[in-house]
CSV table of N, CA and C and ligand atoms in Angstrom, one decimal:
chain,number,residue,atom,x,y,z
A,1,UNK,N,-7.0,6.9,-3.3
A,1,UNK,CA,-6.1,5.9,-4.0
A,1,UNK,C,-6.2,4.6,-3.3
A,2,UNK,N,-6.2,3.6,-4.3
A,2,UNK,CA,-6.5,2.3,-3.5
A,2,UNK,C,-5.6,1.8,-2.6
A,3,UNK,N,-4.4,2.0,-2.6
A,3,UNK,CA,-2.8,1.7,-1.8
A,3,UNK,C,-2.4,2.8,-1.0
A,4,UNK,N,-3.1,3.7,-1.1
A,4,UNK,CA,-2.4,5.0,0.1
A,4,UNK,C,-2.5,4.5,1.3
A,5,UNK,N,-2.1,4.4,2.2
A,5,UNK,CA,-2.3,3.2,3.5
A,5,UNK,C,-3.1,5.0,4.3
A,6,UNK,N,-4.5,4.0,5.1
A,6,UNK,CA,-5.4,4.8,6.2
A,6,UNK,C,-4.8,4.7,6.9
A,7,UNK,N,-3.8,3.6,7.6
A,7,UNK,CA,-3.5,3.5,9.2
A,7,UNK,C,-2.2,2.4,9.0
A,8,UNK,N,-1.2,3.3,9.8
A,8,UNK,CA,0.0,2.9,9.5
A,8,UNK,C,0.5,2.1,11.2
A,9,UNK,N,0.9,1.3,11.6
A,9,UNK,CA,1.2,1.2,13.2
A,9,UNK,C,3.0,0.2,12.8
A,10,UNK,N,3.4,0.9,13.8
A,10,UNK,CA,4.8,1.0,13.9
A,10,UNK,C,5.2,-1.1,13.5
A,11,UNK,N,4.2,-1.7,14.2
A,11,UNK,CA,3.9,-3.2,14.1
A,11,UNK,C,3.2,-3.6,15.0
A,12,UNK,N,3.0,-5.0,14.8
A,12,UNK,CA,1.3,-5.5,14.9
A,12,UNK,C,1.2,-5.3,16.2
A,13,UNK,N,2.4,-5.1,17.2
A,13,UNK,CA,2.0,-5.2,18.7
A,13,UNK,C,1.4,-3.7,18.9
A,14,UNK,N,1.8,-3.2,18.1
A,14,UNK,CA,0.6,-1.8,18.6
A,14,UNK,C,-0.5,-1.7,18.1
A,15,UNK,N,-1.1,-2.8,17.4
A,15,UNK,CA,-2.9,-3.0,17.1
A,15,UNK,C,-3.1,-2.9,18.5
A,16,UNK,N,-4.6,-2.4,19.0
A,16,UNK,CA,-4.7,-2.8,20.5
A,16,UNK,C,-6.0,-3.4,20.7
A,17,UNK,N,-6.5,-4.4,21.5
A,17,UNK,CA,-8.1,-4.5,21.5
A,17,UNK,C,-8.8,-3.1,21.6
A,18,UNK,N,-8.5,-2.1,22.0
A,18,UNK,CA,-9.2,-0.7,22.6
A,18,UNK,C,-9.7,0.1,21.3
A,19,UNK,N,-8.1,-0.4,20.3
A,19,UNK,CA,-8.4,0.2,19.4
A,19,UNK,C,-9.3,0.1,18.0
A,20,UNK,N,-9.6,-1.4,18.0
A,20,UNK,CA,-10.4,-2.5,17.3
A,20,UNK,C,-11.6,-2.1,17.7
A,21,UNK,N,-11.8,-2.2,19.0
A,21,UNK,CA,-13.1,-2.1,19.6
A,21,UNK,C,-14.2,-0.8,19.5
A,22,UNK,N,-12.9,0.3,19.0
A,22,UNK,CA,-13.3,1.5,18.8
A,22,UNK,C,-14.2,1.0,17.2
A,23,UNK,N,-13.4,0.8,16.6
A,23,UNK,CA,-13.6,0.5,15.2
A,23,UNK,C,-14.7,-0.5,14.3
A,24,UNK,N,-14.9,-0.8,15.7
A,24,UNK,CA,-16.1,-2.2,15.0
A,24,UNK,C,-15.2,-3.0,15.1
A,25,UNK,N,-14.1,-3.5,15.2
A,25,UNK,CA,-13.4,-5.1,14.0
A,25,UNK,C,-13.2,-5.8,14.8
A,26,UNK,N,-13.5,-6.5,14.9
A,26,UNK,CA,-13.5,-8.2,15.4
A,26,UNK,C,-13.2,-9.3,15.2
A,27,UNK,N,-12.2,-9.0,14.1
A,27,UNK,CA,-11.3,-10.4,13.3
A,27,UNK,C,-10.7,-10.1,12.1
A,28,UNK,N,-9.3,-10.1,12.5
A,28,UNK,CA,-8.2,-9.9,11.4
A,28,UNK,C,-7.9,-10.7,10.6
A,29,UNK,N,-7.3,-10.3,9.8
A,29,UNK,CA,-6.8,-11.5,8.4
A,29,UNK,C,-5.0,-10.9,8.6
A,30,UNK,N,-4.4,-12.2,8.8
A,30,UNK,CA,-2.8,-11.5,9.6
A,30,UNK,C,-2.2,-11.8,8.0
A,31,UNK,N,-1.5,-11.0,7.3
A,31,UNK,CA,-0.4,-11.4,6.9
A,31,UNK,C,0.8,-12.0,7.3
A,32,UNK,N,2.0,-12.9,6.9
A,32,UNK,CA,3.1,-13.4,7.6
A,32,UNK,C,4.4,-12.7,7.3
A,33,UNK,N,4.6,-12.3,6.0
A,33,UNK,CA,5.9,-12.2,6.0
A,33,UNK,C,6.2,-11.1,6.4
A,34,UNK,N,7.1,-10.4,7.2
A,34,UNK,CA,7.1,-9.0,7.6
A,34,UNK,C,6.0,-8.3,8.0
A,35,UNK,N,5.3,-9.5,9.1
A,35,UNK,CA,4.2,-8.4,9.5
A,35,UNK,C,4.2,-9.1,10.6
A,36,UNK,N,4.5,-10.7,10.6
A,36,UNK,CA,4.5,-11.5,12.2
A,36,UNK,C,5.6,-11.5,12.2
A,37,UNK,N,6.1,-12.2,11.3
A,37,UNK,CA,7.8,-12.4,11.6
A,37,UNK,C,8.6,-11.9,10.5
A,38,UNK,N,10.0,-12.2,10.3
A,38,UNK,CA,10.8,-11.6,9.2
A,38,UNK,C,10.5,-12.6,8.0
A,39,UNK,N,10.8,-11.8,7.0
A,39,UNK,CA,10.5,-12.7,5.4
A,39,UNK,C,11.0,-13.8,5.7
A,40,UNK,N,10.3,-15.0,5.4
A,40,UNK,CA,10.8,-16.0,5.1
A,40,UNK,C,11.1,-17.3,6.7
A,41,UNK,N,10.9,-16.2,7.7
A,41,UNK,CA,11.5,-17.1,8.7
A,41,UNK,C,10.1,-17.9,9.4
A,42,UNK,N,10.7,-19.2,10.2
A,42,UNK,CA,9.2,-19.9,10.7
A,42,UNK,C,9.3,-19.1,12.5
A,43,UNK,N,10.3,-18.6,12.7
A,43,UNK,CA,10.3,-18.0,14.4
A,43,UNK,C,9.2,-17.1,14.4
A,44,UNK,N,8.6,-17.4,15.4
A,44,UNK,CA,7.6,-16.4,16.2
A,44,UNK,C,8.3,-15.4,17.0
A,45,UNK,N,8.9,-14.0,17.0
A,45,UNK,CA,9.1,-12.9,17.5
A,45,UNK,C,8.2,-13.4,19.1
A,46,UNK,N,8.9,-13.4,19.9
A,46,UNK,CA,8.2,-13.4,21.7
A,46,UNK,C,6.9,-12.4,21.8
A,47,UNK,N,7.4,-10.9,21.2
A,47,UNK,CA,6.3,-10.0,21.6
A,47,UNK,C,5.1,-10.1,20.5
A,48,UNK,N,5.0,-10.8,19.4
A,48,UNK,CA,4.5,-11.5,18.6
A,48,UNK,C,3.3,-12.2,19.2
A,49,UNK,N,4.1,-13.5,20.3
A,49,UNK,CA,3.0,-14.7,20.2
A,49,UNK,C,2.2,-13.8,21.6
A,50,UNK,N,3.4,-13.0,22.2
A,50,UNK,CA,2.3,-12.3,22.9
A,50,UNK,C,1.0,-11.4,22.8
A,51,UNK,N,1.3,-10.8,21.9
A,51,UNK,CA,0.3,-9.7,21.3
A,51,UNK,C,-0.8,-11.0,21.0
A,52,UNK,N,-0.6,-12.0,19.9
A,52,UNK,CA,-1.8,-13.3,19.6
A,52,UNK,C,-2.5,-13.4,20.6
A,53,UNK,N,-1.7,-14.0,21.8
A,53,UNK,CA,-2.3,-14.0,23.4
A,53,UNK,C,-3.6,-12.7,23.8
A,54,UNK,N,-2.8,-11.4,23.2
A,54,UNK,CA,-4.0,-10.6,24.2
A,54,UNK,C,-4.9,-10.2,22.8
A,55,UNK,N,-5.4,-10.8,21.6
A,55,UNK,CA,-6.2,-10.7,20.8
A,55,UNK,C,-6.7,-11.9,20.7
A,56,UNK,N,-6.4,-12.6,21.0
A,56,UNK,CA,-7.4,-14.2,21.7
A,56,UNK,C,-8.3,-13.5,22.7
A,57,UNK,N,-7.9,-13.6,23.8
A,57,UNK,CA,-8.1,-13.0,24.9
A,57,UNK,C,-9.3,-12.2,25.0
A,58,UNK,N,-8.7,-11.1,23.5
A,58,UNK,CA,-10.2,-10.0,23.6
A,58,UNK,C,-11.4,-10.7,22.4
A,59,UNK,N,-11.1,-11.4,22.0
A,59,UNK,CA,-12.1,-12.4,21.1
A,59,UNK,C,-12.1,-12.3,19.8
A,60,UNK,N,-10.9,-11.4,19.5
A,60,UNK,CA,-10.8,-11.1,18.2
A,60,UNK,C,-10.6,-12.0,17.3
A,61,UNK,N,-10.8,-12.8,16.4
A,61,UNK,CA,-10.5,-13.8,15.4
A,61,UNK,C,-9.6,-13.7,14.6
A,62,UNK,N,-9.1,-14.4,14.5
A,62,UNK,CA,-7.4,-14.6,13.5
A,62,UNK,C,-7.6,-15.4,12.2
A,63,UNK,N,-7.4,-15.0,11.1
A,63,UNK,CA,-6.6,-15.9,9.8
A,63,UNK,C,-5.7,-15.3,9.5
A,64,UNK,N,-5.0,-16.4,9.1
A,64,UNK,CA,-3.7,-16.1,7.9
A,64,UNK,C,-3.9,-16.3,6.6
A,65,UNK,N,-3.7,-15.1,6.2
A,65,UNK,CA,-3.8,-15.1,3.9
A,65,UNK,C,-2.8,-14.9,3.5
A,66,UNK,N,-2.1,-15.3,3.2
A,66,UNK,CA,-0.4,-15.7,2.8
A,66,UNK,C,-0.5,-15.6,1.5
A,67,UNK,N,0.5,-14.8,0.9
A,67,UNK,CA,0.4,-15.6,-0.6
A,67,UNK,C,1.6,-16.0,-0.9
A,68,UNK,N,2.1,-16.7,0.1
A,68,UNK,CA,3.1,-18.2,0.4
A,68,UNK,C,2.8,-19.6,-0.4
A,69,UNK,N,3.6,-20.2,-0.4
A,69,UNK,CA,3.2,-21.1,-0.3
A,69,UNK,C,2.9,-22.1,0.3
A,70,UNK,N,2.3,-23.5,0.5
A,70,UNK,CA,1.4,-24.5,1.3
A,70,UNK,C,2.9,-24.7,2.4
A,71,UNK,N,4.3,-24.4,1.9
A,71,UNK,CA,5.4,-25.0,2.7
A,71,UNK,C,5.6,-24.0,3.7
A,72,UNK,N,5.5,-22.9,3.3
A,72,UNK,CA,5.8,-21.8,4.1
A,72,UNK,C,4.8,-21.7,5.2
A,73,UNK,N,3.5,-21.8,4.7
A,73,UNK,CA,2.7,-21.0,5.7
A,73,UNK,C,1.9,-22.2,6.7
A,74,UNK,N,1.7,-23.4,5.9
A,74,UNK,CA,1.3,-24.5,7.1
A,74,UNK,C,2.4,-24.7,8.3
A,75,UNK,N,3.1,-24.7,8.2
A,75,UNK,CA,4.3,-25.3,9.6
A,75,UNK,C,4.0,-24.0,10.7
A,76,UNK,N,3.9,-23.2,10.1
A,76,UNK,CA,4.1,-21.4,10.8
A,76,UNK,C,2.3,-21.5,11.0
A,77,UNK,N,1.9,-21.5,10.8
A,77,UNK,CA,0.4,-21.0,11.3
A,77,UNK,C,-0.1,-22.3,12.1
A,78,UNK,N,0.3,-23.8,11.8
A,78,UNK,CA,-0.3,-24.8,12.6
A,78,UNK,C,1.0,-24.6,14.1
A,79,UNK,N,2.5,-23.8,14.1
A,79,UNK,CA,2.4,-24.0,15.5
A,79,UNK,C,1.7,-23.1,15.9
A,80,UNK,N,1.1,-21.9,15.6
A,80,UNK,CA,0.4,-21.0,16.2
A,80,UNK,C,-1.2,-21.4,16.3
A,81,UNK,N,-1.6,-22.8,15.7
A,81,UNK,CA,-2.7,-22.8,16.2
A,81,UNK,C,-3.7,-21.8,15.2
A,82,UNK,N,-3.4,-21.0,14.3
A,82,UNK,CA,-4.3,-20.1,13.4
A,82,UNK,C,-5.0,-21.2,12.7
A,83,UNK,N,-5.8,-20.7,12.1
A,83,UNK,CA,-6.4,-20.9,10.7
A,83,UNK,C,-5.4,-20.1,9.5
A,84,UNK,N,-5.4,-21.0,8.4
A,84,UNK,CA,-4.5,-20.1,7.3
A,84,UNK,C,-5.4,-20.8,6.0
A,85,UNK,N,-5.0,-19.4,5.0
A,85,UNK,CA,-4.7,-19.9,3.7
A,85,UNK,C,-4.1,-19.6,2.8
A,86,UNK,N,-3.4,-20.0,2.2
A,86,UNK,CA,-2.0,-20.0,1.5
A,86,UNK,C,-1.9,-19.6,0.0
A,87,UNK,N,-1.2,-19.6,-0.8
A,87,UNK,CA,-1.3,-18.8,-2.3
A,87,UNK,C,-2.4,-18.1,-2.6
A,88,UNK,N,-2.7,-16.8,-1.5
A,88,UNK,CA,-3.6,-16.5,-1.4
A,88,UNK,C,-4.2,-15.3,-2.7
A,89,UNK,N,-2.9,-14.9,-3.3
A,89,UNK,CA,-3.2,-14.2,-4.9
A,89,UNK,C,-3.4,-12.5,-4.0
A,90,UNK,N,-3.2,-12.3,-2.7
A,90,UNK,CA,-3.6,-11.0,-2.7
A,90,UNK,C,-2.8,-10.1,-3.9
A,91,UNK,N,-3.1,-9.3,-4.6
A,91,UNK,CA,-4.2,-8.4,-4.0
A,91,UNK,C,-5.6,-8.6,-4.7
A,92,UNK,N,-5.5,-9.7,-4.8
A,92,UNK,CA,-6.9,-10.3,-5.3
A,92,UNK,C,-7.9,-10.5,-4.2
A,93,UNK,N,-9.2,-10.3,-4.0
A,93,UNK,CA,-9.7,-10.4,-2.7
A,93,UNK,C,-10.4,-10.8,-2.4
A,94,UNK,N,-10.4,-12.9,-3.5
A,94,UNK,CA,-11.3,-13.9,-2.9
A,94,UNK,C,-10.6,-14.8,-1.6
A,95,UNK,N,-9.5,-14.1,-1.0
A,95,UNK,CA,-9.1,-15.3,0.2
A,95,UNK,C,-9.6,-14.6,1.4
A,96,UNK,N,-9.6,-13.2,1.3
A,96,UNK,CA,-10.4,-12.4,2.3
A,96,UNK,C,-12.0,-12.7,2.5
A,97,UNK,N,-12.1,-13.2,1.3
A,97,UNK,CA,-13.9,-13.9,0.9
A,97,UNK,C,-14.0,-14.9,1.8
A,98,UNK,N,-13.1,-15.7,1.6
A,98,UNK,CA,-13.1,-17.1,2.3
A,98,UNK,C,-13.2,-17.4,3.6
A,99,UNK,N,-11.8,-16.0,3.9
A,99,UNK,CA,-11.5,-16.0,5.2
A,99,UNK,C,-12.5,-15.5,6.2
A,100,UNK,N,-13.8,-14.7,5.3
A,100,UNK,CA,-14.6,-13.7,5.9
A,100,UNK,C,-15.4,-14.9,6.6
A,101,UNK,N,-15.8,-16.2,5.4
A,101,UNK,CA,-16.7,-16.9,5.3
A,101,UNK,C,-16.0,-17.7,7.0
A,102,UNK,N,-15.1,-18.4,6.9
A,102,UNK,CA,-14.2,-19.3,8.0
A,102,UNK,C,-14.7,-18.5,9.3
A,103,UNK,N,-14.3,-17.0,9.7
A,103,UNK,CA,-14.6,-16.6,10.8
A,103,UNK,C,-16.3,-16.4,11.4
A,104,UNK,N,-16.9,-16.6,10.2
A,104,UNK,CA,-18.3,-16.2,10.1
A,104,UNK,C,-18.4,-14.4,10.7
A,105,UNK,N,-18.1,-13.2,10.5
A,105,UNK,CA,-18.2,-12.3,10.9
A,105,UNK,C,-19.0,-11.3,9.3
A,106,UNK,N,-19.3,-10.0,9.8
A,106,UNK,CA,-19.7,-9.3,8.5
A,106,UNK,C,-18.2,-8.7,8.1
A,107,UNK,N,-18.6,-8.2,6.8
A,107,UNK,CA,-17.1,-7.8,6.5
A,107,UNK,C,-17.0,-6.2,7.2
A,108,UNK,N,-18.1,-5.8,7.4
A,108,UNK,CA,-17.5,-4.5,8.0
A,108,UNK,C,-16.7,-4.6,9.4
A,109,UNK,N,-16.9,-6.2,10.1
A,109,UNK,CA,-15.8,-6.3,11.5
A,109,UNK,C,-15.3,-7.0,10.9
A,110,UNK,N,-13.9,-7.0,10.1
A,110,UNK,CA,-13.4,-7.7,9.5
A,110,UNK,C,-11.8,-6.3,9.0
A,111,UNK,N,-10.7,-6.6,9.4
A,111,UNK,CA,-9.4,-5.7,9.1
A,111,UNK,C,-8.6,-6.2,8.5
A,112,UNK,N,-7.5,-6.0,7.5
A,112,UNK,CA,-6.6,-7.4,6.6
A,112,UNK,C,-5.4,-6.3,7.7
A,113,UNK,N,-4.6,-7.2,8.2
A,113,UNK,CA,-3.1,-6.6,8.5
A,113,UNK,C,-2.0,-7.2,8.0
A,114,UNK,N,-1.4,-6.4,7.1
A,114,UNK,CA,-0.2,-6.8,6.7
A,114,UNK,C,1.2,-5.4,5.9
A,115,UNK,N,1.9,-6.1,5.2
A,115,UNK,CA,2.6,-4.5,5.4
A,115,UNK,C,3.4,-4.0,3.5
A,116,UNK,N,2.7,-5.1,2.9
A,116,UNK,CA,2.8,-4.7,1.4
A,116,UNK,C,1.5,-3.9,0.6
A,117,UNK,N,1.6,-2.6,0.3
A,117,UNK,CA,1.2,-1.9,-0.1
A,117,UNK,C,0.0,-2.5,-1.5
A,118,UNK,N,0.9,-2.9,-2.4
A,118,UNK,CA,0.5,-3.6,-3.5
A,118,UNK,C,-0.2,-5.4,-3.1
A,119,UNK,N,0.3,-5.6,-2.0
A,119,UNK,CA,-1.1,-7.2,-1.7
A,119,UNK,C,-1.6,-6.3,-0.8
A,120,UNK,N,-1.3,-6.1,0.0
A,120,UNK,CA,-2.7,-6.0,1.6
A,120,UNK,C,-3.4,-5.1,1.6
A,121,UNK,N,-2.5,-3.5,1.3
A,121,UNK,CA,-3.3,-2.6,1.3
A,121,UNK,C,-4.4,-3.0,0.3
A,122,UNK,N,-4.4,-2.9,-1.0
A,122,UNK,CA,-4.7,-3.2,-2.5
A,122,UNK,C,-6.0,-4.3,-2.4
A,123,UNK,N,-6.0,-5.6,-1.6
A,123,UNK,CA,-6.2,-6.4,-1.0
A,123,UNK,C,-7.8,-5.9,-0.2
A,124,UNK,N,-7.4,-5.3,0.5
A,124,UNK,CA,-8.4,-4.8,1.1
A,124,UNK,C,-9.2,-4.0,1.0
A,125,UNK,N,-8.6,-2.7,0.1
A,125,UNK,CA,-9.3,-2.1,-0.1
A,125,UNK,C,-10.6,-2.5,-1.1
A,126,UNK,N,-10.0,-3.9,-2.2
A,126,UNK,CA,-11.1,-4.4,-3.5
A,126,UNK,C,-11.8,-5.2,-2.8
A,127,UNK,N,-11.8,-5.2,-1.6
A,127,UNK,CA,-13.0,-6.5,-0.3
A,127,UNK,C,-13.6,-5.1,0.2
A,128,UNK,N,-13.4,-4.1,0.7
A,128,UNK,CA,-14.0,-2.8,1.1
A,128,UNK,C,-14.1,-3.1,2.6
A,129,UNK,N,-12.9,-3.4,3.0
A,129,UNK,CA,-12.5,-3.4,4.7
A,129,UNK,C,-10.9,-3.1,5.1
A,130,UNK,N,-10.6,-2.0,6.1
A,130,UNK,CA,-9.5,-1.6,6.3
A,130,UNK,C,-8.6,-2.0,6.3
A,131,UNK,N,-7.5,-1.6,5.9
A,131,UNK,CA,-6.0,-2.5,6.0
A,131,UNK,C,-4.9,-1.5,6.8
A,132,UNK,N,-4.7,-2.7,7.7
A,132,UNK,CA,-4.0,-2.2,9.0
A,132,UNK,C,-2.7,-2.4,8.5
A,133,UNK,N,-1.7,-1.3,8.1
A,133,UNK,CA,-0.4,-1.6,7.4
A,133,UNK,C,0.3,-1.5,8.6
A,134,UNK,N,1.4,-2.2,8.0
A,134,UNK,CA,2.5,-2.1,9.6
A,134,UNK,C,4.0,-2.4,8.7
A,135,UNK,N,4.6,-1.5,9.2
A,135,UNK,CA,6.1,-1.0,9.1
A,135,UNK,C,7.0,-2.1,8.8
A,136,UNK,N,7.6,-3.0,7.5
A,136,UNK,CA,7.8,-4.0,7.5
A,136,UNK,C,9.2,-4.4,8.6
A,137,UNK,N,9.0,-5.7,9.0
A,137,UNK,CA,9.9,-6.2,10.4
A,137,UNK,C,11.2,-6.0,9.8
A,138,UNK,N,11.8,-6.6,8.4
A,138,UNK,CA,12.9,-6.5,8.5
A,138,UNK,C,13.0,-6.4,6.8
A,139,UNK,N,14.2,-7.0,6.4
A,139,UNK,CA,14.3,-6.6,4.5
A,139,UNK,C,13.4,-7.6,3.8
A,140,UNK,N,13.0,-7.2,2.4
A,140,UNK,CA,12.6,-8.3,1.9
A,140,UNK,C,13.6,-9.0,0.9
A,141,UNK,N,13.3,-10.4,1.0
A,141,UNK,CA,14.2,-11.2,0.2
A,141,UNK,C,14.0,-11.2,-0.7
A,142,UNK,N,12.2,-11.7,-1.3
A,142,UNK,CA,12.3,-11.5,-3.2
A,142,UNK,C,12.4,-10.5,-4.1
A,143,UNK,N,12.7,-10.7,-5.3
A,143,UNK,CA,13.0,-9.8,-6.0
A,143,UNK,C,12.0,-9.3,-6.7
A,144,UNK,N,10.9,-10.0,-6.4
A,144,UNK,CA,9.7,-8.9,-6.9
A,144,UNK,C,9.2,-8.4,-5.6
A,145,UNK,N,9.5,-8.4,-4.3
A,145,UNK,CA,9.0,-7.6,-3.9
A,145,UNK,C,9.8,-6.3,-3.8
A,146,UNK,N,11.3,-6.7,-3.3
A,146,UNK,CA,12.5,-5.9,-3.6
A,146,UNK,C,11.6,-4.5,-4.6
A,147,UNK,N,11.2,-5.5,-6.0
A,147,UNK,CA,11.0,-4.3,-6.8
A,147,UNK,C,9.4,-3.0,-6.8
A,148,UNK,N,9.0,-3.8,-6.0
A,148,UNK,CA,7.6,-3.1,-5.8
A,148,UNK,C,7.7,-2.2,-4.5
A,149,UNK,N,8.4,-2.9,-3.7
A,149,UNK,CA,8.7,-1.4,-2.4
A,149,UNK,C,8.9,-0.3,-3.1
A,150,UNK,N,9.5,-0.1,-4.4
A,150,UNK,CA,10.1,1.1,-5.0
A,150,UNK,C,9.0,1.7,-5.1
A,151,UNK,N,8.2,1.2,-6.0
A,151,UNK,CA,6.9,1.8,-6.6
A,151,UNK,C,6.2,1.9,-5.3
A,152,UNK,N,6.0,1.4,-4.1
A,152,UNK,CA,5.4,2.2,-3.0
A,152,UNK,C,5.7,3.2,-2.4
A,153,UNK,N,7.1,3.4,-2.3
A,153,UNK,CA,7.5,4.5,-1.5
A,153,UNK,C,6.5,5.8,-1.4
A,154,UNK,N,6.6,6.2,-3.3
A,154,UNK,CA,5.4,7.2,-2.9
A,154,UNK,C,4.5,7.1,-2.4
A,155,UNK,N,3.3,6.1,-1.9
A,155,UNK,CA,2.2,6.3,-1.5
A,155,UNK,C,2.8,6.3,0.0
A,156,UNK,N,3.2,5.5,0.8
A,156,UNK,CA,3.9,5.9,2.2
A,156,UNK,C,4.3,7.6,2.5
A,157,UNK,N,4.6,8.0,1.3
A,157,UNK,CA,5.2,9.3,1.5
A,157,UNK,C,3.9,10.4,2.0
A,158,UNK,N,3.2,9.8,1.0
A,158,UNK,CA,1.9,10.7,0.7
A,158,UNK,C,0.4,10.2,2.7
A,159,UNK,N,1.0,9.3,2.7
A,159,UNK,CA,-0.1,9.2,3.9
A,159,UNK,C,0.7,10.4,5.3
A,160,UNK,N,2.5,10.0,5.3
A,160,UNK,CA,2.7,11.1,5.8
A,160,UNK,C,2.4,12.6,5.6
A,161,UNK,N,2.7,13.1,4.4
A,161,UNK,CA,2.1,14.0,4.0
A,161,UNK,C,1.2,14.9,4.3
A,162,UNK,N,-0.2,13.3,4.6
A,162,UNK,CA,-1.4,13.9,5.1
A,162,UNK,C,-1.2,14.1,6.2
A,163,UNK,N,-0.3,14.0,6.9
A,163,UNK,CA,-0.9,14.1,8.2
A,163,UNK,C,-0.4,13.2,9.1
A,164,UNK,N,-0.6,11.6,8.2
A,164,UNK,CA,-0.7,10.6,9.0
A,164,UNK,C,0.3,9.7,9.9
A,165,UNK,N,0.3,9.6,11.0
A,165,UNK,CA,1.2,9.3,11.9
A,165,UNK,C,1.5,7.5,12.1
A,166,UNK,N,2.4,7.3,12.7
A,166,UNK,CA,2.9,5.9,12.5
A,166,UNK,C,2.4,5.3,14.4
A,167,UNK,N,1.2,4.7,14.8
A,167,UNK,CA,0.7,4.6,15.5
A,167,UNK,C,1.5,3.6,16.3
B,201,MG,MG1,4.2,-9.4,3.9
């Protein structure tokens, strides 16, 4: 199924370079809202700009694919210094194109992280590169997302199910 999430991690600080490294990937595509920070907010989480720190570090390459808009995601990714792109339409998966193109990498070292089922998982899987879900940080505020967490629940259910553990 296209949205059953492969790899679940508790949040983004537990991506690790060790673990990337294992995997081929060499440059993420970050989601923002509840995956760096809380819906809606411009603060950077401390253990956040730290984790950025040690994936610089390991040479991993960063974009942001937001499907924010130009107000939300410019102020928040230019203090971080990322590259972004904004109304990005996931789960449509020409910003992941774009983004592929920006980092110059192949798409097989290439991972989307973010923590909505229906954009990122969904997202990634129609680019045919893994999507690193992660446990959303806090509530969502819109009301369509509000309504689509519902319709996820079961596929979350179903990765545990398998087996799969929250990393
Ligand atoms: Mg999100």
């Amino acid at each position: 199924m296209l949205i059953t999430p492969e790899y679940v991690f508790k949040d983004v600080t537990h991506i690790t370079p060790e673990w990337l490294a294992e995997k081929g990937i060499t440059a993420l595509v970050l989601d923002i809202d509840n995956t760096l920070t809380a819906d809606r907010s411009q603060e950077l989480p401390e253990e956040v700009a730290v984790w950025l720190g040690t994936m610089r570090k390991a040479g991993v390459r960063l974009t942001i694919v937001s499907n924010g808009a130009e107000k939300r995601v410019r102020p928040f990714a230019q203090k971080l210094g990322l590259a972004y792109l904004y109304r990005s339409a996931k789960p449509l998966p020409f910003a992941l194109m774009a983004a592929q193109h920006r980092m110059g990498v192949k798409r097989r070292q290439m991972a989307m992280v973010g923590d909505q089922l229906y954009a990122d998982r969904m997202a990634a899987a129609l680019y045919g590169i893994p999507g690193l879900m992660v446990v959303p940080r806090g509530p969502d505020l819109g009301a369509q997302v509000i309504l689509k967490r519902k319709w996820e629940k079961k596929h979350w259910q179903k990765y545990y199910d398998r087996g799969g553990k929250t990393l």
